Amino acid sequence: MTLNMKELQISLYSLLIQYFIDKEPVQKIPAGTYLFQEKEEVENIYLLIHGSVSVGRFHVKGKEFIIKILGNEELVIEYQLFTKHPTYHFFAKTMNDCEMIVIKRKQFEEYATSEPAVLSAIASWMSTRYIKSQMKCMDLIMNGKKGGLYSILIRLCNSHGIMTENGIVIDIPLTHQELANLTFGTREVIQRMLKDLREKDVIDYDQQRFTVKNLSYLRGEVDCQRCSKEVCGIN
């Protein structure tokens, strides 16, 4: 039976959970905690059981850019695998209270290299990440600031959306500044575009939760190709 990308990604997470759940405790990490910073030597990988983690970089002028948001049952592995003395290319910060298993890099790599099934799952997981990164770059380059915002909202719906009577609720708290960080824009510009979407009744915003009421409008504005959720996600 052929597995789709999501099933392959889950299989990697499941393989790691099954192996390490009895070896490492589940840790509770409070919101706002940096798991690691850019250029630090890699010590751990993280199995995110519950919560949300942002991954990004800081510009030399101090502005924060968010590259992706990882959610429940996802992996935080942000380095070049199987290299000597690797360093983190990004920071990772908890957006809310999280539960996760922290695994030493060497333990993870020793397990991976000893199990062909794990190596195969890693290859599939990495290929999905590559395609997803290429698609996000294309959206931001081809569609400009406004299209970039619309694309991010679509991706948030796919990764964190819950269908309700009023629309798709993006089930993670997001400030206007965090949304600006995701689109590589300024908070002021993002606020103006969000105001326009609210006036058109495309979105709603309450208590740091976005509700997308008209997903078709956003898709139409960016010529959405309706890719699978595994590719069109914010993770």
PDB file of C-alpha atoms in Angstrom:
ATOM      1  CA  MET A   1       0.000   0.000   0.000  1.00  0.00           C
ATOM      2  CA  THR A   2       1.365   3.430  -0.922  1.00  0.00           C
ATOM      3  CA  LEU A   3       1.483   5.917   1.956  1.00  0.00           C
ATOM      4  CA  ASN A   4       0.815   9.584   1.389  1.00  0.00           C
ATOM      5  CA  MET A   5       3.173  12.281   2.722  1.00  0.00           C
ATOM      6  CA  LYS A   6       1.272  12.871   5.941  1.00  0.00           C
ATOM      7  CA  GLU A   7       1.266   9.171   6.784  1.00  0.00           C
ATOM      8  CA  LEU A   8       5.008   9.003   6.164  1.00  0.00           C
ATOM      9  CA  GLN A   9       5.586  12.034   8.362  1.00  0.00           C
ATOM     10  CA  ILE A  10       3.437  10.555  11.132  1.00  0.00           C
ATOM     11  CA  SER A  11       5.284   7.263  10.819  1.00  0.00           C
ATOM     12  CA  LEU A  12       8.576   9.024  11.617  1.00  0.00           C
ATOM     13  CA  TYR A  13       7.036  10.732  14.629  1.00  0.00           C
ATOM     14  CA  SER A  14       5.456   7.440  15.701  1.00  0.00           C
ATOM     15  CA  LEU A  15       8.717   5.532  15.346  1.00  0.00           C
ATOM     16  CA  LEU A  16      10.511   8.039  17.544  1.00  0.00           C
ATOM     17  CA  ILE A  17       7.716   8.177  20.122  1.00  0.00           C
ATOM     18  CA  GLN A  18       7.543   4.399  20.364  1.00  0.00           C
ATOM     19  CA  TYR A  19      11.286   4.107  20.876  1.00  0.00           C
ATOM     20  CA  PHE A  20      11.906   7.020  23.242  1.00  0.00           C
ATOM     21  CA  ILE A  21       8.668   7.236  25.271  1.00  0.00           C
ATOM     22  CA  ASP A  22       9.989   4.828  27.895  1.00  0.00           C
ATOM     23  CA  LYS A  23      13.511   6.250  27.812  1.00  0.00           C
ATOM     24  CA  GLU A  24      12.882   9.982  28.255  1.00  0.00           C
ATOM     25  CA  PRO A  25      10.307  11.835  30.386  1.00  0.00           C
ATOM     26  CA  VAL A  26       7.647  14.121  28.967  1.00  0.00           C
ATOM     27  CA  GLN A  27       8.679  17.668  29.863  1.00  0.00           C
ATOM     28  CA  LYS A  28       6.432  20.684  30.323  1.00  0.00           C
ATOM     29  CA  ILE A  29       7.936  23.800  28.741  1.00  0.00           C
ATOM     30  CA  PRO A  30       6.290  27.167  29.482  1.00  0.00           C
ATOM     31  CA  ALA A  31       5.309  29.668  26.795  1.00  0.00           C
ATOM     32  CA  GLY A  32       8.047  32.004  25.609  1.00  0.00           C
ATOM     33  CA  THR A  33      10.903  29.558  26.208  1.00  0.00           C
ATOM     34  CA  TYR A  34      13.689  29.358  23.647  1.00  0.00           C
ATOM     35  CA  LEU A  35      14.520  25.729  22.957  1.00  0.00           C
ATOM     36  CA  PHE A  36      17.628  26.858  21.120  1.00  0.00           C
ATOM     37  CA  GLN A  37      19.126  29.873  19.399  1.00  0.00           C
ATOM     38  CA  GLU A  38      20.822  30.386  16.055  1.00  0.00           C
ATOM     39  CA  LYS A  39      24.446  29.213  15.823  1.00  0.00           C
ATOM     40  CA  GLU A  40      24.304  27.209  19.037  1.00  0.00           C
ATOM     41  CA  GLU A  41      25.797  23.744  18.830  1.00  0.00           C
ATOM     42  CA  VAL A  42      23.068  21.153  18.382  1.00  0.00           C
ATOM     43  CA  GLU A  43      22.355  19.144  21.505  1.00  0.00           C
ATOM     44  CA  ASN A  44      18.765  17.945  21.165  1.00  0.00           C
ATOM     45  CA  ILE A  45      15.837  17.219  18.945  1.00  0.00           C
ATOM     46  CA  TYR A  46      12.282  17.596  20.234  1.00  0.00           C
ATOM     47  CA  LEU A  47       9.121  15.526  19.906  1.00  0.00           C
ATOM     48  CA  LEU A  48       6.301  18.029  20.319  1.00  0.00           C
ATOM     49  CA  ILE A  49       3.362  16.249  21.912  1.00  0.00           C
ATOM     50  CA  HIS A  50       1.174  19.253  22.664  1.00  0.00           C
ATOM     51  CA  GLY A  51       1.496  22.974  22.002  1.00  0.00           C
ATOM     52  CA  SER A  52       2.988  25.238  19.334  1.00  0.00           C
ATOM     53  CA  VAL A  53       6.581  26.187  18.565  1.00  0.00           C
ATOM     54  CA  SER A  54       7.714  28.969  16.219  1.00  0.00           C
ATOM     55  CA  VAL A  55      10.914  28.563  14.233  1.00  0.00           C
ATOM     56  CA  GLY A  56      12.655  31.584  12.767  1.00  0.00           C
ATOM     57  CA  ARG A  57      15.580  33.960  12.595  1.00  0.00           C
ATOM     58  CA  PHE A  58      16.505  37.426  13.806  1.00  0.00           C
ATOM     59  CA  HIS A  59      17.561  40.072  11.308  1.00  0.00           C
ATOM     60  CA  VAL A  60      20.775  41.952  12.083  1.00  0.00           C
ATOM     61  CA  LYS A  61      18.577  44.942  13.022  1.00  0.00           C
ATOM     62  CA  GLY A  62      16.713  42.824  15.561  1.00  0.00           C
ATOM     63  CA  LYS A  63      13.499  42.109  13.645  1.00  0.00           C
ATOM     64  CA  GLU A  64      12.116  38.637  14.176  1.00  0.00           C
ATOM     65  CA  PHE A  65      11.017  36.516  11.226  1.00  0.00           C
ATOM     66  CA  ILE A  66       8.969  33.351  11.718  1.00  0.00           C
ATOM     67  CA  ILE A  67       9.655  30.682   9.120  1.00  0.00           C
ATOM     68  CA  LYS A  68       7.111  28.139  10.337  1.00  0.00           C
ATOM     69  CA  ILE A  69       4.907  27.125  13.243  1.00  0.00           C
ATOM     70  CA  LEU A  70       4.981  23.538  14.452  1.00  0.00           C
ATOM     71  CA  GLY A  71       2.026  22.031  16.292  1.00  0.00           C
ATOM     72  CA  ASN A  72       0.902  18.881  18.070  1.00  0.00           C
ATOM     73  CA  GLU A  73       2.684  15.645  17.189  1.00  0.00           C
ATOM     74  CA  GLU A  74       5.433  17.247  15.151  1.00  0.00           C
ATOM     75  CA  LEU A  75       9.217  17.151  15.195  1.00  0.00           C
ATOM     76  CA  VAL A  76      11.592  20.012  15.935  1.00  0.00           C
ATOM     77  CA  ILE A  77      14.739  19.023  14.038  1.00  0.00           C
ATOM     78  CA  GLU A  78      16.427  22.160  12.721  1.00  0.00           C
ATOM     79  CA  TYR A  79      19.947  21.261  11.681  1.00  0.00           C
ATOM     80  CA  GLN A  80      21.941  19.444   8.988  1.00  0.00           C
ATOM     81  CA  LEU A  81      21.606  15.788   9.907  1.00  0.00           C
ATOM     82  CA  PHE A  82      24.532  13.412  10.391  1.00  0.00           C
ATOM     83  CA  THR A  83      27.279  16.038  10.291  1.00  0.00           C
ATOM     84  CA  LYS A  84      30.090  16.666  12.769  1.00  0.00           C
ATOM     85  CA  HIS A  85      29.498  19.489  15.248  1.00  0.00           C
ATOM     86  CA  PRO A  86      26.292  20.818  13.652  1.00  0.00           C
ATOM     87  CA  THR A  87      24.812  24.140  14.709  1.00  0.00           C
ATOM     88  CA  TYR A  88      21.231  25.383  14.668  1.00  0.00           C
ATOM     89  CA  HIS A  89      20.373  27.595  11.692  1.00  0.00           C
ATOM     90  CA  PHE A  90      17.278  29.042  13.397  1.00  0.00           C
ATOM     91  CA  PHE A  91      15.787  29.695  16.807  1.00  0.00           C
ATOM     92  CA  ALA A  92      12.834  27.767  18.195  1.00  0.00           C
ATOM     93  CA  LYS A  93      10.487  29.320  20.763  1.00  0.00           C
ATOM     94  CA  THR A  94       7.379  27.950  22.458  1.00  0.00           C
ATOM     95  CA  MET A  95       4.291  30.010  21.610  1.00  0.00           C
ATOM     96  CA  ASN A  96       2.238  28.522  24.437  1.00  0.00           C
ATOM     97  CA  ASP A  97       2.709  25.962  27.203  1.00  0.00           C
ATOM     98  CA  CYS A  98       4.060  22.817  25.557  1.00  0.00           C
ATOM     99  CA  GLU A  99       4.633  19.175  26.370  1.00  0.00           C
ATOM    100  CA  MET A 100       7.509  17.458  24.617  1.00  0.00           C
ATOM    101  CA  ILE A 101      10.141  14.762  24.791  1.00  0.00           C
ATOM    102  CA  VAL A 102      13.710  16.055  24.565  1.00  0.00           C
ATOM    103  CA  ILE A 103      16.135  13.638  22.901  1.00  0.00           C
ATOM    104  CA  LYS A 104      19.900  13.974  22.662  1.00  0.00           C
ATOM    105  CA  ARG A 105      21.063  14.405  19.066  1.00  0.00           C
ATOM    106  CA  LYS A 106      23.561  11.555  19.306  1.00  0.00           C
ATOM    107  CA  GLN A 107      20.911   9.173  20.646  1.00  0.00           C
ATOM    108  CA  PHE A 108      18.563  10.123  17.823  1.00  0.00           C
ATOM    109  CA  GLU A 109      21.196   9.700  15.120  1.00  0.00           C
ATOM    110  CA  GLU A 110      22.442   6.388  16.540  1.00  0.00           C
ATOM    111  CA  TYR A 111      18.894   5.046  16.536  1.00  0.00           C
ATOM    112  CA  ALA A 112      18.246   6.354  13.016  1.00  0.00           C
ATOM    113  CA  THR A 113      21.379   4.819  11.521  1.00  0.00           C
ATOM    114  CA  SER A 114      20.670   1.468  13.147  1.00  0.00           C
ATOM    115  CA  GLU A 115      17.122   1.192  11.774  1.00  0.00           C
ATOM    116  CA  PRO A 116      16.493   1.280   7.993  1.00  0.00           C
ATOM    117  CA  ALA A 117      12.804   2.033   8.579  1.00  0.00           C
ATOM    118  CA  VAL A 118      13.732   5.209  10.464  1.00  0.00           C
ATOM    119  CA  LEU A 119      16.150   6.328   7.742  1.00  0.00           C
ATOM    120  CA  SER A 120      13.451   5.770   5.128  1.00  0.00           C
ATOM    121  CA  ALA A 121      10.945   7.767   7.185  1.00  0.00           C
ATOM    122  CA  ILE A 122      13.489  10.582   7.614  1.00  0.00           C
ATOM    123  CA  ALA A 123      14.026  10.742   3.845  1.00  0.00           C
ATOM    124  CA  SER A 124      10.284  11.027   3.226  1.00  0.00           C
ATOM    125  CA  TRP A 125       9.880  13.624   5.976  1.00  0.00           C
ATOM    126  CA  MET A 126      12.753  15.699   4.589  1.00  0.00           C
ATOM    127  CA  SER A 127      11.383  15.583   1.033  1.00  0.00           C
ATOM    128  CA  THR A 128       8.022  16.891   2.237  1.00  0.00           C
ATOM    129  CA  ARG A 129       9.770  19.721   4.096  1.00  0.00           C
ATOM    130  CA  TYR A 130      11.728  20.603   0.954  1.00  0.00           C
ATOM    131  CA  ILE A 131       8.625  20.816  -1.241  1.00  0.00           C
ATOM    132  CA  LYS A 132       6.775  22.813   1.414  1.00  0.00           C
ATOM    133  CA  SER A 133       9.634  25.318   1.716  1.00  0.00           C
ATOM    134  CA  GLN A 134       9.790  25.773  -2.061  1.00  0.00           C
ATOM    135  CA  MET A 135       6.044  26.392  -2.254  1.00  0.00           C
ATOM    136  CA  LYS A 136       6.137  28.989   0.537  1.00  0.00           C
ATOM    137  CA  CYS A 137       9.000  30.840  -1.148  1.00  0.00           C
ATOM    138  CA  MET A 138       7.137  30.830  -4.451  1.00  0.00           C
ATOM    139  CA  ASP A 139       3.981  32.220  -2.845  1.00  0.00           C
ATOM    140  CA  LEU A 140       5.846  35.114  -1.224  1.00  0.00           C
ATOM    141  CA  ILE A 141       7.825  35.954  -4.360  1.00  0.00           C
ATOM    142  CA  MET A 142       4.966  35.685  -6.885  1.00  0.00           C
ATOM    143  CA  ASN A 143       2.117  37.223  -4.890  1.00  0.00           C
ATOM    144  CA  GLY A 144       3.698  40.179  -3.096  1.00  0.00           C
ATOM    145  CA  LYS A 145       2.893  41.353   0.426  1.00  0.00           C
ATOM    146  CA  LYS A 146      -0.880  41.043   0.139  1.00  0.00           C
ATOM    147  CA  GLY A 147      -0.747  37.665  -1.560  1.00  0.00           C
ATOM    148  CA  GLY A 148       1.857  36.538   0.945  1.00  0.00           C
ATOM    149  CA  LEU A 149      -0.535  37.342   3.795  1.00  0.00           C
ATOM    150  CA  TYR A 150      -3.399  35.532   2.068  1.00  0.00           C
ATOM    151  CA  SER A 151      -1.164  32.522   1.451  1.00  0.00           C
ATOM    152  CA  ILE A 152      -0.126  32.412   5.110  1.00  0.00           C
ATOM    153  CA  LEU A 153      -3.776  32.557   6.222  1.00  0.00           C
ATOM    154  CA  ILE A 154      -4.602  29.646   3.902  1.00  0.00           C
ATOM    155  CA  ARG A 155      -1.676  27.657   5.280  1.00  0.00           C
ATOM    156  CA  LEU A 156      -2.717  28.408   8.855  1.00  0.00           C
ATOM    157  CA  CYS A 157      -6.205  27.102   8.055  1.00  0.00           C
ATOM    158  CA  ASN A 158      -4.705  23.878   6.717  1.00  0.00           C
ATOM    159  CA  SER A 159      -2.350  23.316   9.651  1.00  0.00           C
ATOM    160  CA  HIS A 160      -4.324  24.690  12.587  1.00  0.00           C
ATOM    161  CA  GLY A 161      -7.869  25.269  11.332  1.00  0.00           C
ATOM    162  CA  ILE A 162     -11.022  24.001  13.019  1.00  0.00           C
ATOM    163  CA  MET A 163     -14.262  24.148  11.034  1.00  0.00           C
ATOM    164  CA  THR A 164     -17.112  25.927  12.863  1.00  0.00           C
ATOM    165  CA  GLU A 165     -20.467  27.437  11.913  1.00  0.00           C
ATOM    166  CA  ASN A 166     -18.804  30.841  11.569  1.00  0.00           C
ATOM    167  CA  GLY A 167     -15.854  29.696   9.474  1.00  0.00           C
ATOM    168  CA  ILE A 168     -12.430  28.153   9.998  1.00  0.00           C
ATOM    169  CA  VAL A 169     -10.965  29.077  13.376  1.00  0.00           C
ATOM    170  CA  ILE A 170      -7.163  29.146  13.411  1.00  0.00           C
ATOM    171  CA  ASP A 171      -6.648  27.434  16.737  1.00  0.00           C
ATOM    172  CA  ILE A 172      -3.460  29.128  17.899  1.00  0.00           C
ATOM    173  CA  PRO A 173      -3.217  32.602  19.419  1.00  0.00           C
ATOM    174  CA  LEU A 174      -1.582  35.029  16.987  1.00  0.00           C
ATOM    175  CA  THR A 175      -0.891  38.716  17.440  1.00  0.00           C
ATOM    176  CA  HIS A 176      -0.733  41.072  14.473  1.00  0.00           C
ATOM    177  CA  GLN A 177       3.024  41.290  15.067  1.00  0.00           C
ATOM    178  CA  GLU A 178       3.449  37.514  14.897  1.00  0.00           C
ATOM    179  CA  LEU A 179       1.462  37.426  11.670  1.00  0.00           C
ATOM    180  CA  ALA A 180       3.707  40.185  10.315  1.00  0.00           C
ATOM    181  CA  ASN A 181       6.743  38.112  11.298  1.00  0.00           C
ATOM    182  CA  LEU A 182       5.324  35.193   9.311  1.00  0.00           C
ATOM    183  CA  THR A 183       4.855  37.314   6.190  1.00  0.00           C
ATOM    184  CA  PHE A 184       8.151  39.230   6.558  1.00  0.00           C
ATOM    185  CA  GLY A 185       6.196  42.485   6.616  1.00  0.00           C
ATOM    186  CA  THR A 186       5.587  45.240   9.148  1.00  0.00           C
ATOM    187  CA  ARG A 187       2.798  45.219  11.719  1.00  0.00           C
ATOM    188  CA  GLU A 188       1.335  48.456  10.336  1.00  0.00           C
ATOM    189  CA  VAL A 189       1.046  47.102   6.789  1.00  0.00           C
ATOM    190  CA  ILE A 190      -0.432  43.818   8.017  1.00  0.00           C
ATOM    191  CA  GLN A 191      -2.976  45.654  10.164  1.00  0.00           C
ATOM    192  CA  ARG A 192      -4.193  47.660   7.152  1.00  0.00           C
ATOM    193  CA  MET A 193      -4.598  44.521   5.039  1.00  0.00           C
ATOM    194  CA  LEU A 194      -6.369  42.681   7.863  1.00  0.00           C
ATOM    195  CA  LYS A 195      -8.724  45.638   8.324  1.00  0.00           C
ATOM    196  CA  ASP A 196      -9.584  45.433   4.625  1.00  0.00           C
ATOM    197  CA  LEU A 197     -10.308  41.695   4.952  1.00  0.00           C
ATOM    198  CA  ARG A 198     -12.529  42.294   7.989  1.00  0.00           C
ATOM    199  CA  GLU A 199     -14.482  45.001   6.139  1.00  0.00           C
ATOM    200  CA  LYS A 200     -15.035  42.523   3.289  1.00  0.00           C
ATOM    201  CA  ASP A 201     -16.205  39.948   5.872  1.00  0.00           C
ATOM    202  CA  VAL A 202     -13.452  37.553   4.820  1.00  0.00           C
ATOM    203  CA  ILE A 203     -11.974  37.172   8.311  1.00  0.00           C
ATOM    204  CA  ASP A 204     -12.773  37.905  11.922  1.00  0.00           C
ATOM    205  CA  TYR A 205     -10.371  38.436  14.819  1.00  0.00           C
ATOM    206  CA  ASP A 206     -11.191  38.024  18.490  1.00  0.00           C
ATOM    207  CA  GLN A 207      -8.970  37.331  21.512  1.00  0.00           C
ATOM    208  CA  GLN A 208      -5.928  36.643  19.296  1.00  0.00           C
ATOM    209  CA  ARG A 209      -7.847  34.038  17.291  1.00  0.00           C
ATOM    210  CA  PHE A 210      -8.416  34.492  13.555  1.00  0.00           C
ATOM    211  CA  THR A 211     -11.518  33.076  11.902  1.00  0.00           C
ATOM    212  CA  VAL A 212     -11.448  32.745   8.115  1.00  0.00           C
ATOM    213  CA  LYS A 213     -15.050  33.185   6.963  1.00  0.00           C
ATOM    214  CA  ASN A 214     -14.419  33.143   3.212  1.00  0.00           C
ATOM    215  CA  LEU A 215     -11.536  30.844   2.297  1.00  0.00           C
ATOM    216  CA  SER A 216     -12.575  30.868  -1.366  1.00  0.00           C
ATOM    217  CA  TYR A 217     -11.867  34.609  -1.564  1.00  0.00           C
ATOM    218  CA  LEU A 218      -8.300  34.140  -0.312  1.00  0.00           C
ATOM    219  CA  ARG A 219      -7.721  31.237  -2.691  1.00  0.00           C
ATOM    220  CA  GLY A 220      -9.033  33.212  -5.635  1.00  0.00           C
ATOM    221  CA  GLU A 221      -6.778  36.187  -4.923  1.00  0.00           C
ATOM    222  CA  VAL A 222      -3.595  34.075  -4.982  1.00  0.00           C
ATOM    223  CA  ASP A 223      -4.581  31.676  -7.765  1.00  0.00           C
ATOM    224  CA  CYS A 224      -4.463  28.815  -5.252  1.00  0.00           C
ATOM    225  CA  GLN A 225      -3.576  25.462  -6.825  1.00  0.00           C
ATOM    226  CA  ARG A 226      -5.322  23.592  -3.993  1.00  0.00           C
ATOM    227  CA  CYS A 227      -2.259  21.570  -3.051  1.00  0.00           C
ATOM    228  CA  SER A 228      -2.577  18.884  -0.407  1.00  0.00           C
ATOM    229  CA  LYS A 229      -2.595  20.051   3.207  1.00  0.00           C
ATOM    230  CA  GLU A 230       0.668  18.172   3.725  1.00  0.00           C
ATOM    231  CA  VAL A 231       2.350  20.595   1.302  1.00  0.00           C
ATOM    232  CA  CYS A 232       0.230  23.702   1.893  1.00  0.00           C
ATOM    233  CA  GLY A 233       0.836  24.057   5.619  1.00  0.00           C
ATOM    234  CA  ILE A 234       2.554  26.501   7.941  1.00  0.00           C
ATOM    235  CA  ASN A 235       4.667  23.766   9.550  1.00  0.00           C
TER     236      ASN A 235
END
